[in-house]
Structures are given as C-alpha cells and as structure tokens.
Amino acid sequence: MKAEPCTYVIFGATGNLSRIKLMPALYRLDAAGRLPEGTRIMAMGRRPWDQQKWRQEVQDMVQAKAKDDFDEAVFQRFSDRLYYHQGDISQADCYSGLAQTLADKAFSQNIAFYLSISPADFGPVMSMLSTNDLFNEESGWRRVIIEKPFGYDLESAQALQKRISHYLSEEQIYRIDHYLGKGMVQNVLVFRFANVMLEPLWNRNYIDHIQITHSESIGIDSRGDYYDGAGALRDMLQSHLLQLLTLVTMEPPVSMEAESLRDEKVKVLKSIRPISKEAVHAQAFRGQYAKGMVNNEKVKGYLDEANIPQSSTTETYASMKLYIDNWRWRGVPFYMRTGKRMAKAQSTISICFRHPPLQFFRDTNVQCMNPNWVLLGIQPEECIRIEMTVKEPGLEMSTRTSSLDASFRNQDEKAVDAYEDLLLDVLKGDRSLFLRFDEVEYAWRIVDPILQSWAVERDYIATYPAGSWGPEDSRLFDKESQSWRSSLTPECK
C-alpha cells in the first residue's frame, strides 16, 4: 500500500500524548522521508497561540525526545507542515472555522482526525464534525483515529459504538492500540508463520501452558482520577494483553490483509471459555501496591497517592486464567498478569512446553530437567529465545539449560516507535494493526464477569509491597509445577 498525502487534524494536540508520542513520531517519519509531499498537521487547541508559538512548542517536544538526533534542517521542513487552529471543541464556531480553514487548497482533502481526547467527548466532537460536512468523502477520504479506552465495560462500549457508527462507517474508524504497533509484537506473527519448524508443536499436545506478563515499576503518577476509575484489568488486560494472546494463538490467516488477520483474532476471542460468576475467584486475582522500595528508593502505597480515596479497592495488579476451547488449544491454561510498582518493567510472552518423560534418566545424576521454553521479549528487551536442555561437558551425566537467541534488532539498527508505524498505516489505509469493533466487544465479554464481581466486593483487596512481583496468587495455576516466570534467562527448578 502506498501512503497518500493527508491533513492530520489532531484534537488534544497540546496534551501529554501529543507531546510524548505523536509529534516526535511524525517528525521521525518526516526525517525518514516517509511523509508524502503535501501532508499537513493541524493542531486543535484552546490556548491563544499563533503559528510561530505552536511551531516552537513542537520543536521543544521533538528535541526532548530526539536529543542528539535532532536535525535542524529536517525540523525546518517538518515545521512547514505545522498549523494551529485555536478553538474550544465544545463550541460550534470552532468547527465552522475549522471547515473553512480546511477548504483552503493548501490542505489535502484526505483528512485524518486524531481524537486524543476523553472518550466522553468522542460523540459530541463527531457530531459537530458531521454537522459541518467534515466527514463528507466527495473530495477525499476521511478517517478517524480514536485511542482506548473503548468504553468502560461491555454496555458502554456498545453504546459508544452505536453513537460513532451514526456518523462513520467501520472502514473509517481506526481504533488504535499502540501495543500492536511495536515491532516485536508484529514479529510474533513472522516468528509463527514464516518458520515452519515450530508449527507442528504449537498446540495442546506439546505446550503445557502460556504466560503473558506486562509489569511496570512506575506508579500511577498524576493519573489518580482516571486510574482509580479504571484499574489494571481495564487498563491493560482487556486491551493489550488479550491482543497479544490472539496473536500467539490464532490460526494462520489466509493473507496479511487486514480483514483476514482480524477475522482470525476474533475467532480466538470467541473461543475463550466464558468465566461464570462462580468461577471468578478461581480464574482471576487482584491486588493493590503498598509502600515499598523501587530502584532503591522508598515509594508510597496506592492509597497514599494523590486523588485516591482511602477506601479504594481499585486493583493495581490483576491476573487471570483463560482457556481457549478450540481444537488447537483445548485444555491449555493461559495465564496473564499486569501490575504497577512491580520489581521490573517488562513485557514478555513465555511458552512452556510439556515436561519430557524422566524414565530414560532415572539412574543418572540429572537433577535439573527443565521443560523447554520459548520466550518472546516485547519490551524493554526485544528478543526471541528458545531454551533447551543440553549435557554439561565432563564424565558425569549432568545437564544444564542453554538458550538459542534470535535477536530482533542488530546493534546498528534503531528502534522504531509504535506510533510511527500506526500513523503511517493511517496514510496507507492499512487497518490490520487497528481494532475492529467485534474484537473490542468480545474482549469486554471476557472480562465483564470479573469486573461485575469485583465491583460488589469492596470490603477487602490483597496488597503487595512496591518493588515485588505482586501478591501471592498461586491458586490460579492448574498444577504445582506451574508458577510465574519473571525472567528471560534460564531458571533451574
């Protein structure tokens, strides 16, 4: 697919997401020569800034991220693409003025609206854009990018979709999950479907269980108001981690075309065994961080953070066990966990194969007979690692674990931010890494029973010290031999 010139209209352009991710990503795309000639970037904001002030602000954003890689000549070219439209998005004249500005021949009539705003504002903003004919595709395409959360639960997600679909077709909606733009996440697909050697083993006959972990060492920063209403299950498990699960477990799509890929992901979500209210305690666990030590610094507990009520039972740690009831995965448990203020910041997928029969080694000194693991490091370490048991050198029959490493990136190759990929895909009209509504809907169906159960159980929540690997939730595991894997290096048990 070829990227077409477009006008990016960014709502919330002066906010944190724009400052940290969007503007630096667009600058890097321009530096790489990937932004088509004629592409313009229109910022929407309430602040009384002129074009010069806005361009200086963007320069500060870009320099803060680029540091030594900042190129004055590249930024000069990039700044020529930048425009600022002052207005209050709750006022009608903001949109009539925007429509008038965008009608100018200086702007491409292919327009992408990026809504980096509260989900509560999606409906009103789209209504005003529609009233001013800004979704009219007579002179060029119109696409709308929206950030998660896509609703607060199943009912609110369906209500939001009903309102959005009043103004837009599904083909115009780009629901962004930045996790899917990460290079290593896309490499999961290549690893699975471009290497035939593991495919015969990728099923219930050989795999014991699969773990997906996203841990963070940071707390909630200044997001207390938002986070206390969301919690870890909504914030990470319902979206990012379920998406990783679909990529690891889906059947090979007929092609990399967007609909084929998304069809297979939805099949996985549909196949996940529903969690009944009676099974919530057996299949889900929550916890909240207390004070502790992170990176040798004392940090406060969740209840001591700003804007957090003392009676809060919002989870900062959530784990759950799922089963996929299809031919490939029937009976294999899938364990997922996420948490704030944990021992280390990392995202990993750990695939544990079944134990080998030990009958052959019964009269030897073999003590450390670990199962084989395939480890996929998503961040910060991007890697694919296969652990195998090998004999130690010497006269004795002793073994150790050795790993085969396939580095994702060579030393001279720079990392590409997820938003670069995704912003470019919007220009191409490639929706394969964006979410279709049925994906969002089925993901909410999976976690809704847990959310409903936790909502009424407000008397107690387990705690864990900040800087640890979370609360004790071993009851999730099907076997005594199963436990959380927190390292990408060989572990001998």
Coordinates of C-alpha atoms in Angstrom, one line a residue:
M1 CA 0.0 0.0 0.0
K2 CA 1.2 3.5 -0.8
A3 CA 0.9 6.3 1.7
E4 CA -1.2 9.2 0.4
P5 CA -0.8 12.9 1.3
C6 CA -3.3 13.9 4.0
T7 CA -4.1 16.5 6.6
Y8 CA -3.8 15.2 10.1
V9 CA -6.2 17.1 12.4
I10 CA -5.2 16.4 16.0
F11 CA -7.6 17.1 18.8
G12 CA -5.8 17.4 22.1
A13 CA -2.6 18.4 20.3
T14 CA -1.3 20.2 23.4
G15 CA -1.8 17.2 25.7
N16 CA 0.6 14.6 27.0
L17 CA 0.1 12.0 24.3
S18 CA 0.9 14.5 21.6
R19 CA 3.9 15.9 23.4
I20 CA 5.5 12.5 24.2
K21 CA 4.4 10.3 21.2
L22 CA 2.5 11.9 18.3
M23 CA 4.7 14.9 17.4
P24 CA 8.0 13.1 17.8
A25 CA 6.7 10.2 15.8
L26 CA 5.5 12.5 12.9
Y27 CA 8.9 14.2 13.0
R28 CA 10.8 10.9 12.7
L29 CA 8.5 9.9 9.8
D30 CA 9.4 13.1 8.0
A31 CA 13.1 12.6 8.8
A32 CA 12.9 9.1 7.3
G33 CA 11.3 10.6 4.2
R34 CA 8.0 8.7 4.8
L35 CA 5.6 11.6 5.0
P36 CA 4.2 12.2 1.5
E37 CA 4.6 15.7 -0.1
G38 CA 1.6 17.8 0.8
T39 CA 1.0 16.2 4.2
R40 CA -0.1 18.8 6.7
I41 CA -0.6 18.6 10.5
M42 CA -3.3 20.8 12.0
A43 CA -3.3 21.1 15.8
M44 CA -6.6 21.9 17.6
G45 CA -6.2 23.7 20.9
R46 CA -7.8 26.3 23.2
R47 CA -4.6 28.2 24.0
P48 CA -4.3 31.5 22.3
W49 CA -1.2 30.6 20.3
D50 CA -0.2 31.7 16.8
Q51 CA 1.6 29.5 14.2
Q52 CA 5.1 30.7 15.4
K53 CA 4.3 29.8 19.1
W54 CA 2.9 26.4 18.1
R55 CA 6.0 25.6 16.0
Q56 CA 8.3 26.5 18.9
E57 CA 6.3 24.2 21.2
V58 CA 6.6 21.3 18.7
Q59 CA 10.3 21.9 18.4
D60 CA 10.6 21.6 22.2
M61 CA 8.6 18.4 22.1
V62 CA 10.7 16.9 19.4
Q63 CA 14.0 18.0 20.9
A64 CA 13.1 16.5 24.2
K65 CA 12.6 13.1 22.6
A66 CA 15.2 13.2 19.8
K67 CA 18.1 14.7 21.9
D68 CA 21.3 14.2 19.9
D69 CA 19.4 13.0 16.8
F70 CA 17.6 16.3 16.4
D71 CA 18.3 17.8 12.9
E72 CA 17.7 21.5 12.4
A73 CA 17.2 21.2 8.6
V74 CA 14.7 18.3 8.9
F75 CA 12.8 20.2 11.5
Q76 CA 12.6 23.2 9.3
R77 CA 11.0 21.1 6.6
F78 CA 8.7 19.5 9.2
S79 CA 7.7 22.8 10.7
D80 CA 6.4 23.9 7.3
R81 CA 3.7 21.2 7.7
L82 CA 2.5 22.5 11.1
Y83 CA -0.6 24.6 11.6
Y84 CA -2.6 25.7 14.7
H85 CA -6.3 26.2 14.9
Q86 CA -7.5 27.8 18.1
G87 CA -10.9 26.8 19.4
D88 CA -12.9 25.2 22.1
I89 CA -14.1 21.8 21.0
S90 CA -17.4 22.3 22.9
Q91 CA -18.3 25.3 20.8
A92 CA -19.9 25.2 17.3
D93 CA -17.8 28.1 15.9
C94 CA -14.7 26.0 16.4
Y95 CA -15.9 23.5 13.8
S96 CA -17.2 26.0 11.3
G97 CA -13.9 27.8 11.4
L98 CA -12.0 24.5 11.0
A99 CA -14.1 23.6 8.0
Q100 CA -13.4 26.9 6.4
T101 CA -9.7 26.6 7.0
L102 CA -9.5 23.0 5.7
A103 CA -11.3 24.1 2.5
D104 CA -8.2 26.0 1.5
K105 CA -6.2 24.5 -1.3
A106 CA -3.1 24.4 0.9
F107 CA -4.6 21.4 2.7
S108 CA -5.0 17.9 1.3
Q109 CA -8.7 16.8 1.2
N110 CA -7.7 13.4 2.5
I111 CA -8.2 14.1 6.2
A112 CA -7.4 12.0 9.3
F113 CA -8.9 13.2 12.6
Y114 CA -6.9 12.0 15.6
L115 CA -9.1 12.2 18.7
S116 CA -6.6 12.4 21.6
I117 CA -9.4 13.4 23.9
S118 CA -11.6 11.9 26.6
P119 CA -13.9 9.1 25.3
A120 CA -16.8 11.1 26.7
D121 CA -16.1 13.7 24.1
F122 CA -16.0 11.3 21.1
G123 CA -19.7 11.6 20.4
P124 CA -20.1 15.4 20.7
V125 CA -16.9 16.0 18.6
M126 CA -18.0 13.6 15.9
S127 CA -21.5 15.2 15.8
M128 CA -20.1 18.6 15.2
L129 CA -17.6 17.4 12.6
S130 CA -20.5 15.7 10.8
T131 CA -22.7 18.8 11.0
N132 CA -20.0 20.8 9.3
D133 CA -19.7 18.1 6.5
L134 CA -16.2 17.2 7.6
F135 CA -16.9 13.5 7.2
N136 CA -18.0 14.0 3.6
E137 CA -15.8 11.9 1.3
E138 CA -16.7 13.5 -2.0
S139 CA -13.3 15.2 -2.4
G140 CA -11.1 12.8 -0.4
W141 CA -11.2 10.1 2.2
R142 CA -12.0 10.8 5.9
R143 CA -10.6 8.6 8.7
V144 CA -10.9 8.9 12.5
I145 CA -8.4 7.6 14.9
I146 CA -9.5 7.0 18.5
E147 CA -7.5 6.0 21.5
K148 CA -8.5 3.5 24.1
P149 CA -10.4 3.0 26.4
F150 CA -13.2 1.9 24.0
G151 CA -15.8 2.1 26.7
Y152 CA -15.8 1.3 30.4
D153 CA -17.5 -2.1 30.1
L154 CA -19.4 -4.1 27.5
E155 CA -22.6 -2.0 27.7
S156 CA -20.7 1.3 27.5
A157 CA -18.6 0.0 24.6
Q158 CA -21.7 -0.9 22.7
A159 CA -23.3 2.4 23.4
L160 CA -20.2 4.3 22.2
Q161 CA -20.1 2.2 19.0
K162 CA -23.7 2.9 18.3
R163 CA -23.1 6.6 18.6
I164 CA -19.9 6.6 16.5
S165 CA -21.4 4.4 13.8
H166 CA -24.1 7.0 13.3
Y167 CA -21.5 9.3 11.7
L168 CA -18.9 6.9 10.4
S169 CA -18.6 3.5 8.6
E170 CA -16.5 0.8 10.2
E171 CA -13.9 1.3 7.4
Q172 CA -13.4 4.9 8.5
I173 CA -12.7 4.1 12.2
Y174 CA -9.1 3.4 13.3
R175 CA -9.1 2.2 16.9
I176 CA -5.5 2.5 18.0
D177 CA -3.8 0.0 20.3
H178 CA -0.2 1.2 20.3
Y179 CA 0.9 -2.2 21.6
L180 CA 0.1 -3.7 18.2
G181 CA 2.5 -1.2 16.6
K182 CA 5.5 -2.4 18.5
G183 CA 8.0 -4.1 16.2
M184 CA 8.4 -7.2 18.4
V185 CA 4.6 -7.7 18.6
Q186 CA 4.5 -7.8 14.7
N187 CA 7.5 -10.1 14.8
V188 CA 5.4 -12.6 16.7
L189 CA 3.4 -13.1 13.5
V190 CA 6.6 -13.5 11.5
F191 CA 8.1 -15.9 14.0
R192 CA 5.0 -18.1 13.9
F193 CA 4.1 -18.1 10.3
A194 CA 7.4 -17.7 8.5
N195 CA 9.2 -20.5 10.4
V196 CA 7.6 -23.9 9.9
M197 CA 9.7 -25.8 12.3
L198 CA 7.6 -25.0 15.4
E199 CA 4.1 -25.1 13.8
P200 CA 3.6 -28.9 14.4
L201 CA 4.4 -28.3 18.1
W202 CA 2.2 -25.2 18.5
N203 CA -0.8 -26.9 20.2
R204 CA -2.2 -28.7 23.2
N205 CA -0.2 -31.9 22.5
Y206 CA 3.1 -30.2 23.3
I207 CA 2.5 -27.0 25.1
D208 CA 1.9 -27.1 28.9
H209 CA 0.8 -23.5 29.4
I210 CA 1.4 -20.0 28.2
Q211 CA 2.1 -16.8 30.3
I212 CA 1.8 -13.2 29.3
T213 CA 3.2 -10.6 31.6
H214 CA 3.2 -6.8 31.5
S215 CA 4.8 -5.4 34.6
E216 CA 5.6 -1.7 35.4
S217 CA 7.9 -0.3 38.0
I218 CA 6.2 3.1 37.9
G219 CA 3.1 4.0 39.9
I220 CA 0.1 6.0 38.7
D221 CA 2.0 9.3 38.5
S222 CA -0.6 12.1 38.2
R223 CA -3.4 9.9 36.7
G224 CA -5.1 9.2 40.0
D225 CA -8.6 10.4 38.9
Y226 CA -8.5 8.3 35.8
Y227 CA -6.8 5.2 37.2
D228 CA -9.0 4.8 40.2
G229 CA -12.0 4.6 37.9
A230 CA -10.3 2.1 35.6
G231 CA -7.9 -0.2 37.3
A232 CA -5.4 -2.7 35.9
L233 CA -7.9 -5.1 34.4
R234 CA -9.5 -2.4 32.2
D235 CA -6.3 -0.5 31.6
M236 CA -4.1 -3.4 30.3
L237 CA -5.6 -6.9 30.4
Q238 CA -8.8 -6.2 28.5
S239 CA -6.9 -4.5 25.7
H240 CA -3.1 -5.0 25.3
L241 CA -2.7 -8.5 26.8
L242 CA -5.7 -10.0 25.2
Q243 CA -4.4 -8.7 21.8
L244 CA -1.1 -10.5 22.5
L245 CA -3.0 -13.6 23.3
T246 CA -4.8 -13.6 20.0
L247 CA -1.5 -13.2 18.0
V248 CA 0.1 -16.1 19.8
T249 CA -2.8 -18.5 19.5
M250 CA -4.7 -17.6 16.3
E251 CA -4.8 -19.9 13.2
P252 CA -2.7 -18.8 10.2
P253 CA -4.7 -16.1 8.3
V254 CA -5.2 -16.6 4.5
S255 CA -3.2 -13.4 4.0
M256 CA -1.8 -10.4 5.8
E257 CA -4.7 -8.4 4.5
A258 CA -6.4 -6.6 7.4
E259 CA -9.7 -8.4 7.4
S260 CA -8.2 -11.8 7.2
L261 CA -5.9 -11.1 10.2
R262 CA -8.7 -9.6 12.3
D263 CA -11.1 -12.5 11.4
E264 CA -8.6 -15.0 13.0
K265 CA -8.1 -12.8 16.1
V266 CA -11.9 -12.6 16.6
K267 CA -12.2 -16.4 16.3
V268 CA -9.8 -16.8 19.2
L269 CA -11.8 -14.3 21.4
K270 CA -15.0 -16.1 20.5
S271 CA -13.4 -19.5 21.5
I272 CA -12.4 -18.3 25.0
R273 CA -14.4 -20.2 27.6
P274 CA -16.7 -17.7 29.4
I275 CA -15.9 -17.1 33.1
S276 CA -19.1 -17.7 35.2
K277 CA -19.6 -15.6 38.3
E278 CA -18.9 -18.7 40.4
A279 CA -15.5 -19.2 38.7
V280 CA -14.2 -15.6 39.1
H281 CA -12.3 -16.4 42.3
A282 CA -10.7 -19.4 40.7
Q283 CA -9.7 -17.6 37.5
A284 CA -8.9 -14.0 38.5
F285 CA -7.0 -12.3 41.2
R286 CA -6.4 -8.6 42.1
G287 CA -4.1 -6.7 44.4
Q288 CA -3.0 -3.2 45.3
Y289 CA 0.5 -1.9 45.9
A290 CA 1.5 -0.8 49.3
K291 CA 4.6 1.2 50.2
G292 CA 8.0 -0.3 49.4
M293 CA 11.3 0.1 47.6
V294 CA 11.7 0.6 43.8
N295 CA 15.1 1.1 42.4
N296 CA 16.5 1.6 45.9
E297 CA 14.0 4.4 46.6
K298 CA 11.2 4.4 49.1
V299 CA 7.8 4.8 47.3
K300 CA 4.4 5.3 48.8
G301 CA 1.4 2.9 48.6
Y302 CA -1.5 3.3 46.2
L303 CA -3.8 4.7 48.9
D304 CA -1.3 7.5 49.7
E305 CA -1.2 8.7 46.0
A306 CA -2.8 12.0 45.0
N307 CA -6.6 11.8 44.3
I308 CA -7.0 8.3 45.6
P309 CA -9.7 7.8 48.3
Q310 CA -8.7 5.8 51.4
S311 CA -11.5 3.3 50.9
S312 CA -10.4 2.5 47.3
T313 CA -10.3 -1.2 46.2
T314 CA -9.2 -0.4 42.7
E315 CA -6.7 -3.0 41.6
T316 CA -3.2 -2.0 40.5
Y317 CA -2.4 -5.7 39.9
A318 CA -4.6 -8.1 38.0
S319 CA -4.1 -11.7 36.9
M320 CA -6.4 -14.2 35.2
K321 CA -6.5 -17.7 33.7
L322 CA -8.3 -18.4 30.5
Y323 CA -9.0 -21.4 28.4
I324 CA -9.5 -21.4 24.6
D325 CA -12.0 -24.1 23.7
N326 CA -10.9 -25.0 20.2
W327 CA -9.2 -27.9 18.5
R328 CA -5.7 -26.5 18.9
W329 CA -5.8 -25.2 22.5
R330 CA -8.4 -27.2 24.4
G331 CA -7.2 -27.8 28.0
V332 CA -4.2 -25.5 27.8
P333 CA -4.3 -22.8 30.5
F334 CA -3.3 -19.2 29.6
Y335 CA -2.1 -17.0 32.5
M336 CA -2.0 -13.2 32.1
R337 CA -0.9 -10.6 34.7
T338 CA -0.2 -6.9 34.8
G339 CA 0.8 -4.6 37.6
K340 CA 2.1 -1.2 38.7
R341 CA 5.1 -0.8 41.1
M342 CA 6.5 -4.2 40.4
A343 CA 10.1 -5.4 40.6
K344 CA 10.9 -4.7 37.0
A345 CA 9.3 -3.1 33.9
Q346 CA 8.9 -5.7 31.1
S347 CA 6.5 -7.3 28.7
T348 CA 7.0 -11.0 27.9
I349 CA 5.3 -14.0 26.4
S350 CA 6.5 -17.2 27.9
I351 CA 5.5 -20.5 26.3
C352 CA 6.2 -23.6 28.4
F353 CA 6.3 -27.0 26.7
R354 CA 5.4 -30.2 28.4
H355 CA 8.0 -32.0 30.7
P356 CA 9.9 -34.8 29.0
P357 CA 9.4 -38.3 30.5
L358 CA 12.2 -38.8 33.0
Q359 CA 12.2 -42.6 32.7
F360 CA 15.3 -42.5 30.5
F361 CA 17.3 -40.6 33.1
R362 CA 16.2 -42.4 36.2
D363 CA 19.6 -43.9 37.1
T364 CA 21.7 -40.8 36.4
N365 CA 22.6 -37.6 38.2
V366 CA 20.3 -35.5 36.2
Q367 CA 18.7 -33.1 38.7
C368 CA 17.8 -30.0 36.6
M369 CA 15.5 -31.3 33.9
N370 CA 13.6 -28.2 32.9
P371 CA 10.9 -28.1 30.3
N372 CA 11.6 -26.3 27.0
W373 CA 10.5 -22.7 26.9
V374 CA 10.0 -20.2 24.0
L375 CA 10.4 -16.7 25.4
L376 CA 9.3 -13.6 23.5
G377 CA 10.6 -10.4 24.9
I378 CA 8.4 -7.4 23.9
Q379 CA 9.9 -4.6 25.9
P380 CA 12.4 -3.4 27.0
E381 CA 14.4 -6.4 25.8
E382 CA 13.2 -7.4 22.3
C383 CA 14.2 -11.0 21.7
I384 CA 13.1 -14.5 20.8
R385 CA 14.8 -17.2 22.9
I386 CA 14.4 -20.9 22.9
E387 CA 15.6 -22.8 26.0
M388 CA 16.8 -26.4 25.6
T389 CA 18.4 -29.0 27.9
V390 CA 22.0 -30.0 27.0
K391 CA 24.6 -32.2 28.6
E392 CA 27.3 -30.4 30.6
P393 CA 30.9 -31.2 29.5
G394 CA 32.6 -33.9 31.6
L395 CA 32.4 -37.5 32.6
E396 CA 29.1 -37.3 34.5
M397 CA 25.6 -37.3 33.0
S398 CA 24.7 -33.8 34.1
T399 CA 22.6 -31.3 32.2
R400 CA 22.1 -27.6 32.1
T401 CA 19.8 -25.2 30.3
S402 CA 21.1 -23.5 27.2
S403 CA 19.3 -20.9 25.1
L404 CA 19.2 -20.2 21.4
D405 CA 18.8 -16.4 20.9
A406 CA 17.4 -14.7 17.8
S407 CA 18.0 -11.0 18.3
F408 CA 15.2 -8.9 16.9
R409 CA 17.4 -5.9 16.1
N410 CA 21.1 -5.7 15.1
Q411 CA 23.3 -3.3 17.1
D412 CA 23.3 -0.7 14.3
E413 CA 19.5 -0.7 13.9
K414 CA 17.4 1.9 15.7
A415 CA 14.2 1.2 17.4
V416 CA 11.0 2.4 15.7
D417 CA 8.3 3.8 18.0
A418 CA 4.9 2.1 17.7
Y419 CA 3.2 5.3 16.8
E420 CA 5.4 5.8 13.7
D421 CA 4.1 2.5 12.2
L422 CA 0.5 3.2 13.1
L423 CA 0.4 6.9 11.9
L424 CA 1.9 5.7 8.6
D425 CA -0.7 2.9 8.3
V426 CA -3.5 5.5 8.5
L427 CA -2.0 7.3 5.5
K428 CA -1.9 3.9 3.7
G429 CA -5.4 2.9 4.7
D430 CA -3.9 -0.3 6.3
R431 CA -6.2 -1.3 9.2
S432 CA -4.5 -4.6 10.1
L433 CA -3.0 -3.3 13.3
F434 CA -6.1 -1.4 14.4
L435 CA -9.1 -3.0 16.2
R436 CA -12.4 -3.9 14.6
F437 CA -15.4 -3.4 16.9
D438 CA -16.2 -7.1 17.3
E439 CA -12.6 -7.5 18.7
V440 CA -13.4 -4.8 21.3
E441 CA -16.8 -6.3 22.0
Y442 CA -15.6 -9.9 22.6
A443 CA -12.7 -8.7 24.7
W444 CA -15.2 -6.9 27.0
R445 CA -17.4 -10.0 27.2
I446 CA -14.4 -12.0 28.5
V447 CA -13.6 -9.6 31.4
D448 CA -17.1 -8.3 32.2
P449 CA -18.0 -11.0 34.7
I450 CA -14.8 -10.3 36.6
L451 CA -15.5 -6.5 36.7
Q452 CA -19.0 -7.1 37.9
S453 CA -17.8 -9.4 40.7
W454 CA -15.1 -7.1 41.8
A455 CA -17.4 -4.1 41.8
V456 CA -19.6 -5.5 44.6
E457 CA -16.7 -6.9 46.6
R458 CA -15.4 -3.7 48.1
D459 CA -14.5 -4.8 51.7
Y460 CA -11.0 -6.2 51.0
I461 CA -8.2 -6.3 48.5
A462 CA -4.9 -8.1 48.8
T463 CA -1.8 -5.9 48.9
Y464 CA 1.8 -6.4 47.8
P465 CA 4.9 -4.4 48.6
A466 CA 6.0 -2.0 45.9
G467 CA 9.1 -3.4 44.2
S468 CA 7.9 -7.0 44.4
W469 CA 6.4 -9.3 41.7
G470 CA 2.9 -8.8 43.1
P471 CA 0.6 -10.6 45.5
E472 CA 0.5 -14.4 46.1
D473 CA -1.9 -15.7 43.5
S474 CA -0.6 -19.3 43.0
R475 CA -4.2 -20.6 43.3
L476 CA -4.6 -19.6 39.7
F477 CA -2.3 -22.4 38.5
D478 CA -3.6 -25.7 37.4
K479 CA -0.5 -27.7 38.6
E480 CA 2.0 -27.4 41.4
S481 CA 4.8 -27.4 38.7
Q482 CA 3.4 -24.1 37.2
S483 CA 4.4 -20.7 38.5
W484 CA 5.0 -17.2 37.2
R485 CA 8.1 -16.8 35.1
S486 CA 9.7 -13.4 35.7
S487 CA 13.0 -13.8 33.9
L488 CA 14.2 -14.1 30.3
T489 CA 17.3 -16.0 31.5
P490 CA 17.3 -19.8 32.2
E491 CA 15.8 -20.8 35.6
C492 CA 16.6 -24.1 37.2
K493 CA 14.0 -25.6 39.4

